Amino acid sequence: MELLQMPELMGLSLLLGLLALMATAAVARGWLRAEEETCGGSAGQKANGFPPDKSLKSKKQKQQRIRKEKPQQHNFTHRLLAAALKSHSGNISCMDFSSNGKYLATCADDRTIRIWSTKDFLHREHRSMRANVELDHAILVRFSPDCRAFIVWLANGDTLRVFKMTKREDGGYIFTATPEDFPKRHKAPIVNIGIADTGKFIMTASSDTTILIWNLKGQVLSTINTNQMNNTYAAISPCSRFVASCGFTPDVKVWEVCFGKKGEFQEVVRAFELKGHSAAVHFFAFSNDSRRMASVSKDGTWKLWDTDVEYKKQQDPYLLRTGRFEEASTMSCRLALSPDAQVLALASGSSIHLYNTRRGEKEECFEQVHGEYITDLSFDITGRLLASCGDRAVRLLHNTPGYRAVVEEMQGLLKRASNESTRQRLQQQLTQAQEALKSLGALKK
């Protein structure tokens, strides 16, 4: 019996020994792995001749890193900031107020156009309607005169697209692009587009020397060669009679777009020029009645002009005011003129400066309004607010120099008023402007 038990005892001993060795090996492997994770080979050590596996980072860590790298919305605060419109997820390149004053259109590189209600500007919530740009994005947008459509310039398509606005029963709109875009005619990047308030023509201008006049069906009526080496800006006047451009030369050239009594296109003829700058003109703007123009030049000055002249009798515009703006000598600038031509807004980089055009004095300065360079600048049709864009938001600023100009003008008219009804009307306008300034903390004692 003892001889029979010996093999069984030996086998049991061997089995126990094998299990012990396996347990020891497992513990050792676990310890080594823990050492590698702690020391991690992060000091540059290699395992088996290969670098450590970097794919072991968790998905959560990657998501956290992506979130950290996402750009933050630029914050701007000022006592004269009226509102900030923040529904776009991309940088806004252009905006346009409708002629009836009810809407503001904005376009951004997020492939959308937003239509904002201006009556919400001073409220806490800012409503907007969205139109999508399929397979492209818009860099310029302009309302039609009847506010039932808008046109955009496509960044990749290099052409015009028309969107029609159809009102729904709930008060919203449906935006429908026309089946065909305008044909491609420009050979250089576009600098601006516009629709005449009469609805008779559309203008597009490119950075070479070309301005095209189109009808609403996409047919070219006329081609203008500006002979300015290059175009930096072009626009249609609010009265729809003129098209103007500026560029490398130190002047602003203005043409008249002529139509017959039956509305048929006739020709484009030279009207007049704004001459007085000594270097290239960055930008210009018209007043609401087209009787005033303002320009800003690389010579470091801005100028205000009287353009209510008999140009057909060779009468030249009158220079009314010249002001200094040194920033214009070192960088490109944008300009906006209030509807009544009393206030001039100049944008350089991300800052905005407001001037009183009567005295040529700077009255307000807003620094770092946007996180990027300002891409567009415009007064609303009342002249009470100034809108700017340059990042993902539109910022609306109270036009305090405009209120001060009204106060100054009404005080002067009151001294000359001859009848009581006129005095009451002027006094009412004066009081309203003074109360607005007081509410903004901008009433000068």
PDB file of N, CA and C in Angstrom, residues 114-159:
ATOM      1  N   ARG A 114     -28.655  85.249 -41.172  1.00  0.00           N
ATOM      2  CA  ARG A 114     -29.603  85.506 -40.096  1.00  0.00           C
ATOM      3  C   ARG A 114     -30.356  86.801 -40.390  1.00  0.00           C
ATOM      4  N   ILE A 115     -31.676  86.751 -40.176  1.00  0.00           N
ATOM      5  CA  ILE A 115     -32.516  87.938 -40.316  1.00  0.00           C
ATOM      6  C   ILE A 115     -33.010  88.303 -38.921  1.00  0.00           C
ATOM      7  N   TRP A 116     -32.588  89.468 -38.420  1.00  0.00           N
ATOM      8  CA  TRP A 116     -32.896  89.897 -37.057  1.00  0.00           C
ATOM      9  C   TRP A 116     -34.002  90.944 -37.073  1.00  0.00           C
ATOM     10  N   SER A 117     -34.839  90.947 -36.047  1.00  0.00           N
ATOM     11  CA  SER A 117     -35.870  91.961 -35.888  1.00  0.00           C
ATOM     12  C   SER A 117     -35.292  93.145 -35.117  1.00  0.00           C
ATOM     13  N   THR A 118     -35.297  94.321 -35.726  1.00  0.00           N
ATOM     14  CA  THR A 118     -34.679  95.492 -35.089  1.00  0.00           C
ATOM     15  C   THR A 118     -35.457  95.963 -33.860  1.00  0.00           C
ATOM     16  N   LYS A 119     -36.751  95.638 -33.774  1.00  0.00           N
ATOM     17  CA  LYS A 119     -37.523  96.080 -32.614  1.00  0.00           C
ATOM     18  C   LYS A 119     -37.112  95.338 -31.337  1.00  0.00           C
ATOM     19  N   ASP A 120     -36.336  94.248 -31.487  1.00  0.00           N
ATOM     20  CA  ASP A 120     -35.847  93.503 -30.322  1.00  0.00           C
ATOM     21  C   ASP A 120     -34.481  93.969 -29.849  1.00  0.00           C
ATOM     22  N   PHE A 121     -33.871  94.913 -30.552  1.00  0.00           N
ATOM     23  CA  PHE A 121     -32.480  95.265 -30.265  1.00  0.00           C
ATOM     24  C   PHE A 121     -32.263  95.707 -28.822  1.00  0.00           C
ATOM     25  N   LEU A 122     -33.191  96.451 -28.275  1.00  0.00           N
ATOM     26  CA  LEU A 122     -33.025  96.963 -26.918  1.00  0.00           C
ATOM     27  C   LEU A 122     -33.678  96.064 -25.871  1.00  0.00           C
ATOM     28  N   HIS A 123     -34.164  94.888 -26.300  1.00  0.00           N
ATOM     29  CA  HIS A 123     -34.730  93.916 -25.374  1.00  0.00           C
ATOM     30  C   HIS A 123     -33.667  92.903 -24.962  1.00  0.00           C
ATOM     31  N   ARG A 124     -34.017  92.070 -24.006  1.00  0.00           N
ATOM     32  CA  ARG A 124     -33.058  91.081 -23.520  1.00  0.00           C
ATOM     33  C   ARG A 124     -32.855  89.954 -24.529  1.00  0.00           C
ATOM     34  N   GLU A 125     -33.957  89.507 -25.161  1.00  0.00           N
ATOM     35  CA  GLU A 125     -33.889  88.439 -26.156  1.00  0.00           C
ATOM     36  C   GLU A 125     -33.853  89.035 -27.555  1.00  0.00           C
ATOM     37  N   HIS A 126     -33.047  88.428 -28.421  1.00  0.00           N
ATOM     38  CA  HIS A 126     -32.907  88.909 -29.795  1.00  0.00           C
ATOM     39  C   HIS A 126     -33.295  87.790 -30.761  1.00  0.00           C
ATOM     40  N   ARG A 127     -34.447  87.936 -31.363  1.00  0.00           N
ATOM     41  CA  ARG A 127     -34.937  86.900 -32.272  1.00  0.00           C
ATOM     42  C   ARG A 127     -34.273  87.009 -33.634  1.00  0.00           C
ATOM     43  N   SER A 128     -34.096  85.855 -34.272  1.00  0.00           N
ATOM     44  CA  SER A 128     -33.570  85.837 -35.640  1.00  0.00           C
ATOM     45  C   SER A 128     -34.135  84.641 -36.384  1.00  0.00           C
ATOM     46  N   MET A 129     -34.213  84.775 -37.698  1.00  0.00           N
ATOM     47  CA  MET A 129     -34.611  83.685 -38.585  1.00  0.00           C
ATOM     48  C   MET A 129     -33.393  83.283 -39.412  1.00  0.00           C
ATOM     49  N   ARG A 130     -33.292  81.996 -39.712  1.00  0.00           N
ATOM     50  CA  ARG A 130     -32.087  81.488 -40.375  1.00  0.00           C
ATOM     51  C   ARG A 130     -32.391  81.007 -41.783  1.00  0.00           C
ATOM     52  N   ALA A 131     -31.520  81.411 -42.713  1.00  0.00           N
ATOM     53  CA  ALA A 131     -31.538  80.880 -44.072  1.00  0.00           C
ATOM     54  C   ALA A 131     -30.218  80.159 -44.310  1.00  0.00           C
ATOM     55  N   ASN A 132     -30.277  78.954 -44.864  1.00  0.00           N
ATOM     56  CA  ASN A 132     -29.074  78.145 -45.091  1.00  0.00           C
ATOM     57  C   ASN A 132     -28.548  78.349 -46.502  1.00  0.00           C
ATOM     58  N   VAL A 133     -27.228  78.379 -46.642  1.00  0.00           N
ATOM     59  CA  VAL A 133     -26.573  78.472 -47.944  1.00  0.00           C
ATOM     60  C   VAL A 133     -26.001  77.091 -48.261  1.00  0.00           C
ATOM     61  N   GLU A 134     -26.597  76.402 -49.206  1.00  0.00           N
ATOM     62  CA  GLU A 134     -26.199  75.034 -49.504  1.00  0.00           C
ATOM     63  C   GLU A 134     -24.819  74.968 -50.157  1.00  0.00           C
ATOM     64  N   LEU A 135     -23.955  74.106 -49.608  1.00  0.00           N
ATOM     65  CA  LEU A 135     -22.647  73.772 -50.192  1.00  0.00           C
ATOM     66  C   LEU A 135     -21.741  74.987 -50.394  1.00  0.00           C
ATOM     67  N   ASP A 136     -21.978  76.062 -49.629  1.00  0.00           N
ATOM     68  CA  ASP A 136     -21.170  77.273 -49.782  1.00  0.00           C
ATOM     69  C   ASP A 136     -21.450  78.171 -48.584  1.00  0.00           C
ATOM     70  N   HIS A 137     -20.858  79.354 -48.549  1.00  0.00           N
ATOM     71  CA  HIS A 137     -21.238  80.353 -47.562  1.00  0.00           C
ATOM     72  C   HIS A 137     -21.156  81.739 -48.188  1.00  0.00           C
ATOM     73  N   ALA A 138     -21.924  82.660 -47.640  1.00  0.00           N
ATOM     74  CA  ALA A 138     -22.006  84.016 -48.185  1.00  0.00           C
ATOM     75  C   ALA A 138     -21.013  84.928 -47.493  1.00  0.00           C
ATOM     76  N   ILE A 139     -20.406  85.839 -48.250  1.00  0.00           N
ATOM     77  CA  ILE A 139     -19.503  86.828 -47.668  1.00  0.00           C
ATOM     78  C   ILE A 139     -20.078  88.242 -47.741  1.00  0.00           C
ATOM     79  N   LEU A 140     -21.140  88.436 -48.552  1.00  0.00           N
ATOM     80  CA  LEU A 140     -21.814  89.724 -48.663  1.00  0.00           C
ATOM     81  C   LEU A 140     -23.312  89.483 -48.754  1.00  0.00           C
ATOM     82  N   VAL A 141     -24.109  90.375 -48.175  1.00  0.00           N
ATOM     83  CA  VAL A 141     -25.563  90.242 -48.219  1.00  0.00           C
ATOM     84  C   VAL A 141     -26.189  91.621 -48.362  1.00  0.00           C
ATOM     85  N   ARG A 142     -27.270  91.711 -49.182  1.00  0.00           N
ATOM     86  CA  ARG A 142     -27.980  92.977 -49.382  1.00  0.00           C
ATOM     87  C   ARG A 142     -29.475  92.698 -49.550  1.00  0.00           C
ATOM     88  N   PHE A 143     -30.314  93.503 -48.842  1.00  0.00           N
ATOM     89  CA  PHE A 143     -31.758  93.402 -48.976  1.00  0.00           C
ATOM     90  C   PHE A 143     -32.222  94.012 -50.297  1.00  0.00           C
ATOM     91  N   SER A 144     -33.316  93.476 -50.833  1.00  0.00           N
ATOM     92  CA  SER A 144     -33.986  94.112 -51.965  1.00  0.00           C
ATOM     93  C   SER A 144     -34.770  95.314 -51.443  1.00  0.00           C
ATOM     94  N   PRO A 145     -35.092  96.283 -52.297  1.00  0.00           N
ATOM     95  CA  PRO A 145     -35.807  97.487 -51.837  1.00  0.00           C
ATOM     96  C   PRO A 145     -37.162  97.185 -51.201  1.00  0.00           C
ATOM     97  N   ASP A 146     -37.873  96.149 -51.678  1.00  0.00           N
ATOM     98  CA  ASP A 146     -39.184  95.826 -51.113  1.00  0.00           C
ATOM     99  C   ASP A 146     -39.086  94.915 -49.892  1.00  0.00           C
ATOM    100  N   CYS A 147     -37.865  94.550 -49.502  1.00  0.00           N
ATOM    101  CA  CYS A 147     -37.608  93.725 -48.312  1.00  0.00           C
ATOM    102  C   CYS A 147     -38.233  92.331 -48.420  1.00  0.00           C
ATOM    103  N   ARG A 148     -38.501  91.869 -49.639  1.00  0.00           N
ATOM    104  CA  ARG A 148     -39.063  90.539 -49.846  1.00  0.00           C
ATOM    105  C   ARG A 148     -38.030  89.551 -50.388  1.00  0.00           C
ATOM    106  N   ALA A 149     -36.801  90.005 -50.517  1.00  0.00           N
ATOM    107  CA  ALA A 149     -35.727  89.145 -51.023  1.00  0.00           C
ATOM    108  C   ALA A 149     -34.398  89.727 -50.580  1.00  0.00           C
ATOM    109  N   PHE A 150     -33.350  88.956 -50.737  1.00  0.00           N
ATOM    110  CA  PHE A 150     -31.998  89.463 -50.526  1.00  0.00           C
ATOM    111  C   PHE A 150     -31.048  88.721 -51.440  1.00  0.00           C
ATOM    112  N   ILE A 151     -29.933  89.348 -51.731  1.00  0.00           N
ATOM    113  CA  ILE A 151     -28.906  88.726 -52.563  1.00  0.00           C
ATOM    114  C   ILE A 151     -27.658  88.498 -51.724  1.00  0.00           C
ATOM    115  N   VAL A 152     -26.898  87.457 -52.082  1.00  0.00           N
ATOM    116  CA  VAL A 152     -25.636  87.173 -51.398  1.00  0.00           C
ATOM    117  C   VAL A 152     -24.560  86.899 -52.431  1.00  0.00           C
ATOM    118  N   TRP A 153     -23.324  87.148 -52.035  1.00  0.00           N
ATOM    119  CA  TRP A 153     -22.189  86.754 -52.865  1.00  0.00           C
ATOM    120  C   TRP A 153     -21.598  85.493 -52.259  1.00  0.00           C
ATOM    121  N   LEU A 154     -21.465  84.434 -53.087  1.00  0.00           N
ATOM    122  CA  LEU A 154     -20.998  83.142 -52.624  1.00  0.00           C
ATOM    123  C   LEU A 154     -19.473  83.099 -52.596  1.00  0.00           C
ATOM    124  N   ALA A 155     -18.911  82.652 -51.482  1.00  0.00           N
ATOM    125  CA  ALA A 155     -17.456  82.651 -51.303  1.00  0.00           C
ATOM    126  C   ALA A 155     -16.769  81.701 -52.271  1.00  0.00           C
ATOM    127  N   ASN A 156     -17.295  80.502 -52.424  1.00  0.00           N
ATOM    128  CA  ASN A 156     -16.661  79.508 -53.305  1.00  0.00           C
ATOM    129  C   ASN A 156     -17.199  79.575 -54.727  1.00  0.00           C
ATOM    130  N   GLY A 157     -18.476  79.912 -54.858  1.00  0.00           N
ATOM    131  CA  GLY A 157     -19.073  79.981 -56.190  1.00  0.00           C
ATOM    132  C   GLY A 157     -18.699  81.219 -56.967  1.00  0.00           C
ATOM    133  N   ASP A 158     -18.209  82.263 -56.273  1.00  0.00           N
ATOM    134  CA  ASP A 158     -17.817  83.533 -56.911  1.00  0.00           C
ATOM    135  C   ASP A 158     -18.930  84.103 -57.788  1.00  0.00           C
ATOM    136  N   THR A 159     -20.141  84.123 -57.249  1.00  0.00           N
ATOM    137  CA  THR A 159     -21.265  84.661 -58.008  1.00  0.00           C
ATOM    138  C   THR A 159     -22.388  85.065 -57.069  1.00  0.00           C
TER     139      THR A 159
END
